[in-house]
XYZ file of C-alpha atoms in Angstrom:
729
model
C 40.280 63.629 -75.072
C 39.329 60.330 -76.735
C 35.786 60.488 -75.307
C 33.232 63.057 -76.456
C 29.606 63.720 -75.536
C 27.348 65.787 -77.799
C 24.593 68.175 -76.789
C 21.987 65.528 -77.626
C 23.686 63.053 -75.279
C 25.557 60.883 -77.744
C 28.781 59.344 -76.387
C 31.628 58.711 -78.824
C 34.711 56.724 -77.776
C 37.653 56.777 -80.191
C 40.848 54.732 -80.170
C 43.431 55.350 -82.873
C 41.606 52.989 -85.273
C 38.112 52.435 -83.867
C 34.942 54.181 -82.770
C 32.319 53.104 -80.255
C 29.086 55.120 -80.099
C 25.959 54.965 -77.954
C 23.321 57.449 -76.884
C 20.735 58.322 -74.284
C 17.420 57.789 -76.057
C 13.769 58.286 -75.281
C 12.856 57.492 -71.703
C 16.552 57.876 -70.800
C 17.266 54.397 -72.115
C 20.821 53.666 -73.241
C 20.877 52.717 -76.929
C 23.845 51.310 -78.814
C 24.673 52.841 -82.195
C 28.000 51.620 -83.545
C 31.240 49.723 -82.884
C 33.888 49.255 -85.561
C 36.455 51.123 -87.628
C 36.964 54.817 -86.943
C 34.187 57.174 -88.116
C 34.368 60.967 -87.951
C 30.650 61.609 -87.418
C 29.595 61.868 -83.787
C 25.981 60.725 -84.030
C 24.935 57.596 -85.909
C 21.311 57.568 -84.761
C 20.241 57.300 -88.415
C 21.946 53.916 -88.426
C 19.353 52.331 -86.127
C 16.097 54.151 -86.832
C 14.830 51.893 -89.585
C 14.489 48.885 -87.283
C 10.926 47.535 -87.372
C 9.191 44.968 -85.211
C 6.005 42.957 -85.048
C 3.034 44.053 -82.987
C 3.763 41.369 -80.396
C 6.997 43.098 -79.310
C 6.377 45.097 -76.108
C 6.788 48.848 -76.191
C 7.863 50.801 -73.111
C 5.228 52.696 -71.155
C 6.545 56.132 -72.162
C 5.687 57.638 -75.582
C 8.209 56.591 -78.200
C 8.700 56.196 -81.939
C 6.870 53.425 -83.766
C 10.083 51.596 -84.545
C 11.208 51.314 -80.934
C 11.029 48.211 -78.759
C 13.639 46.974 -76.320
C 13.042 43.512 -77.783
C 14.534 44.429 -81.161
C 16.492 47.652 -80.863
C 20.131 47.665 -79.968
C 20.510 48.232 -76.244
C 23.726 49.386 -74.624
C 23.398 47.187 -71.528
C 20.602 44.637 -71.639
C 18.370 43.888 -68.656
C 15.892 41.107 -67.980
C 12.154 41.118 -67.495
C 10.976 44.409 -69.047
C 10.560 43.635 -72.732
C 14.013 42.607 -73.985
C 13.812 38.812 -74.403
C 17.316 38.293 -75.710
C 20.206 37.225 -73.478
C 20.485 39.762 -70.695
C 23.512 41.235 -68.967
C 21.775 42.189 -65.706
C 19.056 40.698 -63.564
C 18.196 42.006 -60.101
C 15.659 40.367 -57.811
C 13.966 42.781 -55.430
C 13.238 42.209 -51.757
C 9.823 40.758 -52.642
C 11.240 38.147 -55.030
C 10.498 39.880 -58.357
C 13.256 39.745 -60.980
C 12.326 42.441 -63.531
C 15.011 45.069 -64.096
C 14.873 48.439 -65.865
C 17.793 50.887 -65.814
C 17.653 54.518 -67.022
C 20.429 57.044 -67.513
C 20.865 59.617 -64.726
C 24.360 61.039 -65.320
C 27.942 60.586 -66.418
C 31.493 61.773 -65.915
C 34.634 61.703 -68.041
C 38.198 61.857 -66.760
C 41.754 61.001 -67.831
C 43.343 57.741 -66.693
C 41.733 54.534 -65.503
C 40.254 53.533 -62.128
C 41.215 50.375 -60.284
C 38.599 47.708 -59.606
C 38.655 47.087 -55.846
C 39.933 43.601 -55.046
C 40.286 42.508 -58.667
C 42.925 42.512 -61.400
C 42.484 44.754 -64.410
C 44.444 46.611 -67.032
C 45.928 49.906 -65.894
C 46.846 53.195 -67.566
C 48.257 56.641 -66.876
C 46.297 59.810 -67.573
C 48.269 60.184 -70.807
C 47.473 56.638 -71.979
C 43.709 56.434 -71.503
C 40.443 58.203 -70.745
C 37.468 56.822 -68.834
C 33.726 57.339 -69.095
C 31.338 56.447 -66.275
C 27.640 56.143 -67.100
C 25.207 56.085 -64.166
C 21.844 54.406 -64.688
C 19.311 53.556 -62.015
C 16.600 50.980 -61.556
C 14.115 53.191 -59.716
C 12.149 50.241 -58.356
C 15.033 48.554 -56.515
C 17.319 51.534 -56.045
C 20.113 49.735 -57.901
C 22.536 52.362 -59.187
C 24.352 50.732 -62.106
C 27.590 52.351 -63.242
C 29.011 51.331 -66.606
C 32.752 51.969 -66.937
C 34.430 52.425 -70.326
C 38.179 53.033 -70.627
C 39.613 53.980 -74.004
C 43.291 53.226 -74.636
C 44.548 55.959 -76.949
C 47.424 54.014 -78.487
C 45.681 50.665 -78.855
C 42.454 49.657 -80.594
C 41.195 48.546 -77.188
C 38.337 49.529 -74.905
C 37.776 47.974 -71.487
C 34.482 47.708 -69.666
C 33.295 46.773 -66.215
C 30.209 47.373 -64.068
C 29.469 48.488 -60.524
C 26.108 48.108 -58.782
C 25.332 50.099 -55.635
C 22.258 49.585 -53.465
C 20.884 53.075 -52.817
C 17.658 51.818 -51.221
C 16.822 50.861 -47.629
C 16.136 47.230 -48.583
C 18.371 44.422 -49.753
C 18.207 42.944 -53.240
C 19.875 40.051 -55.067
C 22.062 40.389 -58.135
C 21.217 37.160 -59.954
C 23.095 37.923 -63.144
C 25.725 40.555 -63.908
C 27.789 40.519 -67.074
C 30.567 43.026 -67.624
C 29.943 43.902 -71.255
C 27.105 43.793 -73.766
C 27.423 44.702 -77.445
C 24.641 44.569 -80.032
C 25.623 44.251 -83.696
C 23.412 44.900 -86.684
C 23.022 42.300 -89.443
C 26.581 41.004 -89.735
C 27.585 37.693 -91.307
C 29.436 36.615 -88.181
C 31.318 33.500 -87.273
C 32.274 32.688 -83.702
C 35.930 31.932 -83.014
C 37.008 30.532 -79.661
C 39.761 28.359 -78.176
C 38.709 25.146 -76.445
C 40.464 21.985 -75.289
C 41.175 19.656 -72.391
C 44.061 18.737 -70.121
C 47.191 18.340 -72.255
C 45.519 19.727 -75.376
C 44.520 23.264 -74.550
C 43.392 26.171 -76.741
C 42.442 24.517 -80.007
C 41.179 27.143 -82.453
C 37.590 26.559 -83.582
C 35.538 28.777 -85.865
C 31.885 28.220 -86.786
C 29.107 30.144 -88.465
C 26.586 31.588 -86.041
C 23.208 29.911 -86.206
C 19.997 31.469 -84.958
C 19.708 31.002 -81.229
C 22.204 31.195 -78.394
C 25.731 29.807 -78.292
C 27.583 29.796 -74.970
C 31.282 29.407 -74.166
C 31.695 28.986 -70.413
C 33.284 27.333 -67.398
C 31.642 26.209 -64.154
C 34.789 24.564 -62.750
C 35.857 27.331 -60.385
C 38.645 28.315 -62.795
C 38.816 29.541 -66.361
C 39.672 25.909 -67.251
C 41.478 23.797 -69.853
C 38.166 23.231 -71.613
C 37.172 26.759 -72.559
C 39.096 29.997 -72.400
C 37.521 33.363 -71.478
C 38.261 34.641 -74.983
C 35.915 34.768 -77.960
C 35.908 36.697 -81.216
C 33.148 37.575 -83.637
C 34.623 37.591 -87.141
C 33.130 38.394 -90.527
C 32.792 35.297 -92.668
C 35.574 36.396 -95.051
C 38.096 37.140 -92.308
C 41.664 35.856 -92.560
C 44.814 36.597 -90.574
C 45.295 39.787 -92.591
C 41.828 40.812 -93.762
C 38.342 41.316 -92.379
C 36.474 42.565 -89.320
C 37.261 41.005 -85.953
C 35.801 41.804 -82.541
C 37.776 40.142 -79.753
C 36.561 39.863 -76.146
C 38.628 38.663 -73.186
C 37.425 38.529 -69.563
C 39.988 39.472 -66.913
C 38.811 36.838 -64.455
C 40.071 33.510 -63.111
C 36.786 31.920 -62.028
C 33.527 30.791 -63.621
C 32.810 32.780 -66.772
C 30.398 32.856 -69.662
C 30.277 34.433 -73.105
C 26.810 34.211 -74.655
C 26.167 35.069 -78.288
C 22.645 35.286 -79.661
C 21.674 35.648 -83.302
C 18.013 36.635 -83.263
C 15.274 36.421 -85.887
C 15.920 40.040 -86.923
C 19.477 39.044 -87.923
C 21.049 41.091 -85.137
C 23.754 39.643 -82.909
C 24.242 40.266 -79.206
C 27.339 39.284 -77.236
C 27.537 39.408 -73.450
C 30.505 38.345 -71.311
C 31.028 38.082 -67.575
C 30.647 35.896 -64.499
C 28.816 32.641 -65.255
C 25.332 33.003 -63.757
C 24.302 29.390 -63.056
C 26.054 29.211 -59.684
C 26.044 32.928 -58.926
C 23.989 35.206 -56.710
C 25.012 38.218 -54.656
C 22.932 39.623 -51.800
C 23.533 43.378 -51.753
C 22.600 45.181 -48.567
C 21.706 48.926 -48.414
C 24.767 51.065 -49.119
C 26.878 48.171 -50.410
C 28.571 47.947 -53.824
C 29.380 45.046 -56.112
C 32.023 45.169 -58.851
C 32.008 42.877 -61.885
C 35.360 42.007 -63.522
C 36.752 43.690 -66.606
C 36.240 42.774 -70.253
C 38.860 43.842 -72.795
C 37.388 44.562 -76.232
C 39.616 44.778 -79.303
C 38.418 45.604 -82.810
C 40.516 44.947 -85.907
C 39.579 45.810 -89.465
C 42.703 43.997 -90.672
C 42.045 40.418 -89.640
C 42.895 38.169 -86.735
C 46.579 39.032 -86.720
C 46.092 42.684 -85.871
C 43.600 41.796 -83.134
C 46.134 39.446 -81.556
C 48.969 41.963 -81.760
C 46.786 44.534 -79.997
C 46.050 42.111 -77.151
C 49.751 41.184 -76.945
C 50.970 44.776 -76.645
C 48.229 45.799 -74.232
C 48.855 42.844 -71.929
C 52.641 43.175 -71.964
C 52.515 46.873 -71.140
C 49.229 47.533 -69.338
C 48.277 44.267 -67.579
C 51.440 42.482 -66.467
C 53.103 44.270 -63.562
C 56.381 44.439 -61.711
C 59.995 44.237 -62.840
C 59.470 41.007 -64.806
C 56.766 42.256 -67.158
C 59.337 43.373 -69.753
C 62.542 42.025 -68.206
C 64.291 39.043 -69.801
C 63.252 35.861 -67.993
C 65.980 33.443 -66.854
C 66.412 30.125 -68.687
C 65.262 27.543 -66.154
C 65.484 23.812 -65.656
C 62.635 22.130 -63.788
C 63.245 18.728 -62.231
C 59.676 17.392 -62.571
C 60.004 15.207 -65.676
C 63.603 14.440 -64.715
C 62.884 12.978 -61.267
C 59.191 13.346 -60.401
C 59.073 12.753 -56.609
C 62.298 10.751 -56.510
C 65.051 13.237 -55.698
C 67.313 14.482 -52.939
C 69.618 17.462 -52.547
C 72.529 15.748 -54.302
C 70.421 14.872 -57.339
C 69.152 18.438 -57.615
C 72.647 19.851 -57.191
C 74.005 17.575 -59.918
C 71.304 18.824 -62.285
C 72.072 22.440 -61.371
C 75.819 22.000 -61.828
C 75.467 20.443 -65.276
C 72.827 22.993 -66.279
C 75.019 25.925 -65.309
C 77.862 24.618 -67.469
C 75.521 24.613 -70.480
C 74.121 28.135 -70.061
C 70.980 27.542 -67.965
C 70.337 30.187 -65.310
C 67.865 28.837 -62.740
C 66.972 25.540 -61.061
C 63.312 24.985 -60.135
C 62.494 22.332 -57.528
C 59.037 20.990 -58.312
C 56.563 18.884 -56.292
C 57.848 16.606 -53.525
C 60.029 18.790 -51.264
C 57.594 19.248 -48.342
C 55.881 17.307 -45.548
C 56.007 13.571 -46.092
C 55.465 13.929 -49.834
C 56.790 10.981 -51.858
C 53.815 10.637 -54.235
C 50.589 12.538 -54.936
C 48.635 10.956 -52.078
C 49.668 13.121 -49.119
C 51.047 16.290 -47.531
C 49.518 19.137 -49.543
C 49.083 21.895 -46.990
C 52.114 20.841 -44.955
C 54.423 23.507 -46.368
C 57.532 22.707 -44.354
C 60.718 21.220 -45.797
C 61.163 17.440 -45.785
C 64.689 17.304 -44.355
C 64.886 13.536 -44.806
C 64.865 14.273 -48.533
C 66.791 17.548 -48.409
C 69.557 16.941 -45.888
C 70.566 20.151 -44.175
C 67.348 21.904 -45.156
C 66.296 24.199 -47.944
C 68.751 27.027 -47.295
C 71.756 24.752 -47.589
C 70.607 23.543 -51.013
C 69.730 27.036 -52.236
C 73.066 28.408 -51.086
C 74.895 25.640 -52.995
C 72.935 26.397 -56.155
C 73.435 30.158 -55.742
C 77.178 29.530 -55.361
C 77.061 28.223 -58.949
C 75.699 31.663 -59.927
C 72.278 30.102 -60.535
C 68.900 31.297 -59.305
C 66.603 28.987 -57.367
C 62.849 28.474 -57.707
C 60.279 26.334 -55.931
C 56.865 24.767 -56.559
C 53.775 25.422 -54.415
C 50.146 24.372 -54.659
C 48.727 26.634 -51.937
C 45.003 26.202 -52.601
C 45.035 22.432 -52.138
C 44.986 20.047 -49.177
C 45.605 16.307 -48.975
C 43.216 14.269 -46.799
C 46.417 12.617 -45.530
C 48.169 15.663 -44.070
C 48.896 17.263 -40.750
C 46.897 20.310 -41.843
C 43.785 18.220 -42.451
C 44.174 16.570 -39.044
C 44.262 19.990 -37.387
C 41.680 21.784 -39.541
C 39.298 19.407 -41.337
C 36.830 22.309 -41.538
C 39.186 24.254 -43.822
C 38.280 22.082 -46.817
C 35.536 23.122 -49.223
C 32.633 20.849 -48.318
C 28.893 20.450 -47.846
C 27.871 18.866 -44.580
C 26.374 15.441 -45.223
C 27.904 15.034 -48.685
C 30.992 13.027 -49.538
C 33.940 15.041 -50.862
C 35.065 14.284 -54.401
C 38.771 13.707 -54.858
C 40.843 14.649 -57.854
C 44.553 13.794 -57.928
C 43.949 12.526 -54.373
C 43.339 16.047 -53.095
C 40.685 18.474 -51.888
C 40.520 22.252 -52.063
C 41.027 24.720 -49.224
C 38.325 27.283 -48.525
C 39.958 30.430 -49.887
C 37.053 32.567 -48.704
C 38.336 32.140 -45.132
C 40.732 34.742 -43.768
C 42.352 32.207 -41.424
C 43.149 29.925 -44.379
C 44.709 32.773 -46.354
C 46.701 33.895 -43.311
C 48.037 30.368 -42.813
C 49.061 30.070 -46.461
C 50.771 33.440 -46.556
C 52.768 32.646 -43.436
C 53.772 29.234 -44.816
C 55.030 30.770 -48.062
C 56.705 33.598 -46.139
C 58.562 31.164 -43.891
C 59.966 29.378 -46.942
C 60.802 32.619 -48.750
C 62.506 34.200 -45.761
C 64.558 31.093 -45.008
C 66.287 30.931 -48.386
C 66.966 33.009 -51.479
C 63.889 31.973 -53.497
C 63.578 34.048 -56.684
C 60.805 32.162 -58.496
C 57.590 30.367 -57.545
C 55.571 27.994 -59.683
C 51.997 28.304 -58.367
C 49.969 25.216 -59.262
C 46.251 24.315 -59.081
C 45.598 20.696 -59.978
C 41.859 20.195 -59.708
C 38.532 21.999 -60.173
C 36.082 22.832 -57.381
C 33.235 20.513 -56.310
C 30.714 20.272 -53.433
C 30.715 24.032 -53.084
C 29.843 25.128 -49.598
C 31.145 27.412 -46.888
C 30.773 26.844 -43.165
C 30.991 30.595 -42.610
C 28.349 31.808 -45.068
C 24.588 31.823 -44.293
C 22.361 29.844 -46.624
C 21.190 32.907 -48.541
C 24.812 33.668 -49.483
C 26.040 30.206 -50.490
C 25.810 31.039 -54.212
C 28.296 33.845 -53.614
C 30.931 31.218 -52.920
C 32.604 30.863 -56.329
C 33.178 34.605 -56.625
C 34.273 34.938 -52.999
C 36.799 32.141 -53.605
C 38.316 34.111 -56.481
C 38.394 37.326 -54.440
C 40.168 35.469 -51.616
C 42.703 34.090 -54.075
C 43.337 37.575 -55.479
C 43.847 38.954 -51.974
C 46.492 36.334 -51.203
C 48.275 36.904 -54.521
C 48.239 40.666 -54.019
C 49.672 40.295 -50.533
C 52.402 37.974 -51.772
C 53.430 40.121 -54.751
C 53.447 43.231 -52.542
C 55.632 41.542 -49.923
C 58.035 40.162 -52.559
C 57.872 42.622 -55.483
C 60.930 41.172 -57.250
C 59.657 37.593 -57.143
C 58.990 35.940 -60.509
C 55.838 33.804 -60.313
C 54.713 31.355 -62.987
C 51.069 30.376 -62.922
C 50.057 26.769 -63.484
C 46.855 24.763 -63.225
C 47.617 21.207 -64.313
C 49.280 23.044 -67.140
C 47.006 25.530 -68.910
C 43.852 25.356 -66.772
C 44.140 29.000 -65.729
C 45.562 30.684 -68.802
C 43.621 33.911 -68.472
C 44.418 37.644 -68.338
C 43.603 37.903 -64.624
C 46.442 35.511 -63.854
C 48.831 37.604 -65.975
C 48.167 40.533 -63.640
C 49.923 38.588 -60.881
C 52.232 36.287 -62.858
C 53.763 37.453 -66.150
C 54.125 33.866 -67.368
C 51.915 30.767 -67.217
C 52.745 27.109 -67.821
C 51.045 26.668 -71.176
C 50.304 22.946 -70.939
C 51.427 19.808 -69.123
C 51.867 18.285 -72.581
C 55.478 19.047 -73.468
C 55.467 17.143 -76.774
C 56.850 19.549 -79.394
C 54.299 18.622 -82.074
C 51.367 19.081 -79.699
C 52.919 22.308 -78.445
C 52.858 23.774 -81.969
C 49.049 23.610 -81.838
C 48.818 24.741 -78.231
C 51.128 27.730 -78.553
C 49.554 28.750 -81.869
C 46.071 28.738 -80.323
C 47.219 30.525 -77.177
C 48.641 33.346 -79.304
C 45.126 34.359 -80.346
C 45.128 36.813 -77.457
C 48.073 36.020 -75.155
C 51.655 37.209 -75.802
C 54.585 34.856 -76.293
C 56.236 36.320 -73.190
C 53.434 34.710 -71.135
C 53.832 31.140 -72.462
C 55.908 28.732 -70.358
C 57.670 26.377 -72.799
C 60.275 23.691 -72.049
C 62.456 21.189 -73.859
C 61.558 17.794 -72.386
C 62.724 14.194 -72.640
C 62.086 11.737 -75.465
C 60.114 9.609 -75.963
C 57.770 12.293 -74.696
C 56.264 11.436 -71.305
C 52.724 12.332 -72.397
C 52.433 11.193 -76.043
C 55.423 8.790 -76.322
C 56.287 10.564 -79.586
C 59.941 10.846 -80.588
C 61.140 14.188 -81.906
C 64.641 15.537 -82.373
C 66.314 17.617 -79.692
C 66.504 20.472 -82.193
C 62.763 20.370 -82.873
C 61.986 20.430 -79.163
C 64.272 23.422 -78.730
C 62.897 25.282 -81.755
C 59.300 25.032 -80.515
C 60.150 25.931 -76.902
C 62.132 28.956 -78.119
C 58.809 30.690 -78.737
C 57.915 30.979 -75.069
C 59.567 31.520 -71.696
C 62.309 29.091 -72.556
C 63.543 26.289 -70.298
C 64.209 22.570 -69.837
C 62.374 19.746 -68.078
C 64.524 16.601 -68.257
C 67.515 14.980 -66.597
C 70.252 17.044 -68.147
C 72.936 14.813 -66.613
C 71.833 11.996 -68.944
C 72.147 13.889 -72.229
C 74.661 12.844 -74.878
C 77.592 15.100 -75.684
C 75.887 16.153 -78.932
C 72.703 17.053 -77.057
C 74.668 19.085 -74.526
C 76.234 21.043 -77.369
C 72.728 21.711 -78.673
C 71.693 23.016 -75.245
C 74.551 25.519 -75.414
C 73.438 26.647 -78.879
C 69.794 26.894 -77.797
C 70.682 28.991 -74.758
C 72.760 31.304 -76.943
C 69.914 31.602 -79.451
C 67.441 32.381 -76.668
C 69.435 35.472 -75.762
C 70.040 36.359 -79.413
C 66.362 36.102 -80.390
C 64.803 37.273 -77.115
C 64.002 40.886 -77.914
C 62.376 40.124 -81.259
C 60.324 37.161 -80.025
C 59.203 38.643 -76.710
C 58.798 42.309 -77.647
C 58.213 42.191 -81.401
C 55.030 41.800 -83.427
C 53.782 38.262 -84.050
C 52.387 37.164 -87.419
C 50.777 33.745 -87.799
C 51.592 32.445 -91.294
C 50.328 28.848 -91.582
C 47.744 27.426 -89.198
C 48.127 23.858 -87.934
C 44.328 23.784 -87.627
C 43.678 24.367 -91.335
C 44.639 22.862 -94.706
C 45.781 19.264 -94.266
C 47.335 19.992 -90.865
C 50.694 19.208 -92.435
C 52.678 22.258 -91.306
C 52.654 25.423 -89.226
C 54.513 28.715 -89.403
C 54.733 32.017 -87.562
C 57.154 34.907 -87.331
C 58.125 37.862 -85.154
C 59.245 41.265 -86.416
C 61.076 43.895 -84.347
C 59.347 47.235 -83.811
C 61.743 48.995 -86.202
C 61.305 46.192 -88.762
C 65.047 45.592 -89.047
C 64.994 42.011 -87.714
C 62.692 38.997 -87.964
C 62.565 35.430 -86.632
C 60.602 32.885 -88.687
C 59.473 29.443 -87.434
C 58.417 26.657 -89.804
C 57.448 23.181 -88.664
C 56.583 20.142 -90.762
C 54.058 17.988 -88.933
C 53.490 15.432 -91.691
C 55.638 15.483 -94.788
C 54.669 14.366 -98.294
C 56.582 13.775 -101.496
C 55.610 16.972 -103.337
C 54.934 19.220 -100.388
C 55.754 22.911 -101.124
C 57.768 24.800 -98.548
C 57.197 28.403 -99.588
C 56.083 30.827 -96.879
C 54.795 34.329 -97.542
C 56.128 36.491 -94.731
C 54.349 39.440 -93.084
C 55.175 42.631 -91.261
C 58.473 43.466 -92.961
C 59.399 46.813 -94.467
C 58.848 46.323 -98.225
C 61.623 48.799 -99.029
C 64.302 47.135 -96.899
C 66.740 44.395 -97.812
C 67.048 41.419 -95.465
C 69.846 38.872 -95.089
C 69.203 35.271 -94.088
C 71.967 34.946 -91.497
C 72.262 31.167 -92.017
C 72.681 31.199 -95.810
C 73.796 34.740 -96.581
C 71.001 35.130 -99.140
C 69.621 38.663 -99.512
C 65.942 39.407 -100.207
C 63.791 42.511 -100.518
C 61.038 42.868 -97.945
C 58.389 43.079 -100.662
C 59.742 39.901 -102.292
C 59.557 37.972 -99.010
C 55.982 39.125 -98.412
C 54.592 38.821 -101.939
C 56.582 35.953 -103.484
C 57.629 34.285 -100.245
C 60.600 32.539 -98.691
C 61.421 29.168 -100.255
C 62.975 26.746 -97.771
C 62.249 23.615 -99.784
C 64.259 20.509 -99.070
C 63.595 16.873 -98.159
C 61.902 17.386 -94.800
C 61.115 14.617 -92.322
C 58.055 14.488 -90.106
C 58.385 16.758 -87.059
C 61.305 18.700 -88.523
C 61.530 22.421 -87.795
C 63.443 25.409 -89.121
C 64.148 28.817 -87.600
C 65.165 31.538 -90.050
C 66.840 34.671 -88.697
C 66.571 37.721 -90.960
C 68.357 41.030 -90.456
C 68.300 44.236 -92.429
C 71.377 44.510 -94.635
């Protein structure tokens, strides 16, 4: 068992490389002791006893040691209003309007395996893979029974946490703030690493020294967002890719989130992560329960790279579900940048026919196939086939494409509604809105009220009608705007601040119903590109469109940043037209293919207009995709040169097979210079093995490649890329 409890009520959670320790202290308060590399001792209470505080720090009412105050000592799960003035994970307002909270340990249980979180995505595990600890603590005043869940993955340096609150009283109370995890650290020289961005430039890596006070990474947009990702890491100030302490935190949630980090005047650091509290409240009636989403915590004592590889393996094996989680994804061609709205069945068939001849395996029909849709101004919600555009209907087109031995996929944006649509004429009340306020438009569209059962039923039946009418094997699920004017016609005024979370729960219910009804369906998530690139979405869709920016140079940054905690198998990546439709930059067809190779590979251009030389390159790229697939999608990733550091002149990464007998290395020159070195020190190889560069025939020792490096010097141009394929001799 990876979880132990001592006679003096100390709880020790051990992964293969890490230990997490906390205890029941005086007054039955839960006190944090340690989180980090594995330690063999069970009780580290000595580690916290020397903490001192000023006389102004409140002491609890029960007798306790001189050093103890909830304001300065490390608490296992922080609460608001009873002496701990740092950022708090939980705040409950009682029936009389008072918001002080105080939870005390009352019991625990330990068992093999991992529980599900009702109505929400989460990692999963068998009884052999993980053990779970439940800690019960109660706020005697309100009757709030707070259960802290900890699951320890035995074969990963990962621990997951979530929280349940049950109202055991005969009165209602309000949960005003509930975060899923809280960790207190003692006197570390931490820096905060996170990945931020905007539409078309998502997941830029930023790392800054923590200053005294509170730093918050959050989203209030109704989705995890392009702007901030629900991932943060606390890293020691000397941390590199291969060295140093790293604590990574990732929230398995698609809606509003917040990670708050406070460095206090005693030089201790607290991190909390969970549902963003500004627009949140939950009225809990007697006997009811509320579940907060899951946080995945990963510790690495060997730098950022090991943290990332732990997230990658955990998510591939214990978060993604269904037959596609480890199955090779088909090479697809999407017609969006080829045709936008201007297509018919003959145009799509011509693309499919040419694509098949070059080795592409699936055609995806993007926006514009439904209702009266000829631009982005109408018809969202009218999910019936536009037979003026697709003569003979959808089935006829799909059958023609299938006859080429190609799969067929289709684009949906189920959560959205156009003001100009038949659906809006019939059900104007189905739009998210506040009576008396104008509705903001974004991309000429509004958002459907996903908290409503009738809306979800309508959407499921619409998708089902399309699915059952033709052999659809892939869906691209889009979400092209954030939420505004939040209000529900069906919720009473005291529950309106529950809306954001209820929206997410409604979305999860629809996705669960769809994936259950069509278990072999491959779904790709999308939200104007990467606006919902979060682990919750991976639970339903094993791949996500990484960004609407398909420029290869921009994608180097975006895919590098995304790899901080998300596996390559989750990153939608396509070869697109040039000049690029977003940046107008011109890059070679080879460069575009090399960058897209490190994702769920595909094309997004008019393949019928390619030159003969470009078509030959497509054939080679498709062959390489199959040749490299296992190493890139199932191997270990090592980031070698960051595009966010140095002079931003190059980037490099590599993948190594699990048996270390094969490696794929990517090197990209962003801006060349006359005397620029092109030597890359590789990682992850077996130092005792010999490796052959399959392109040149050169043979190298693994230790030489890692310590001296691989020299690929030549006269590079801007935006030129190289892929090196190494195999054990």
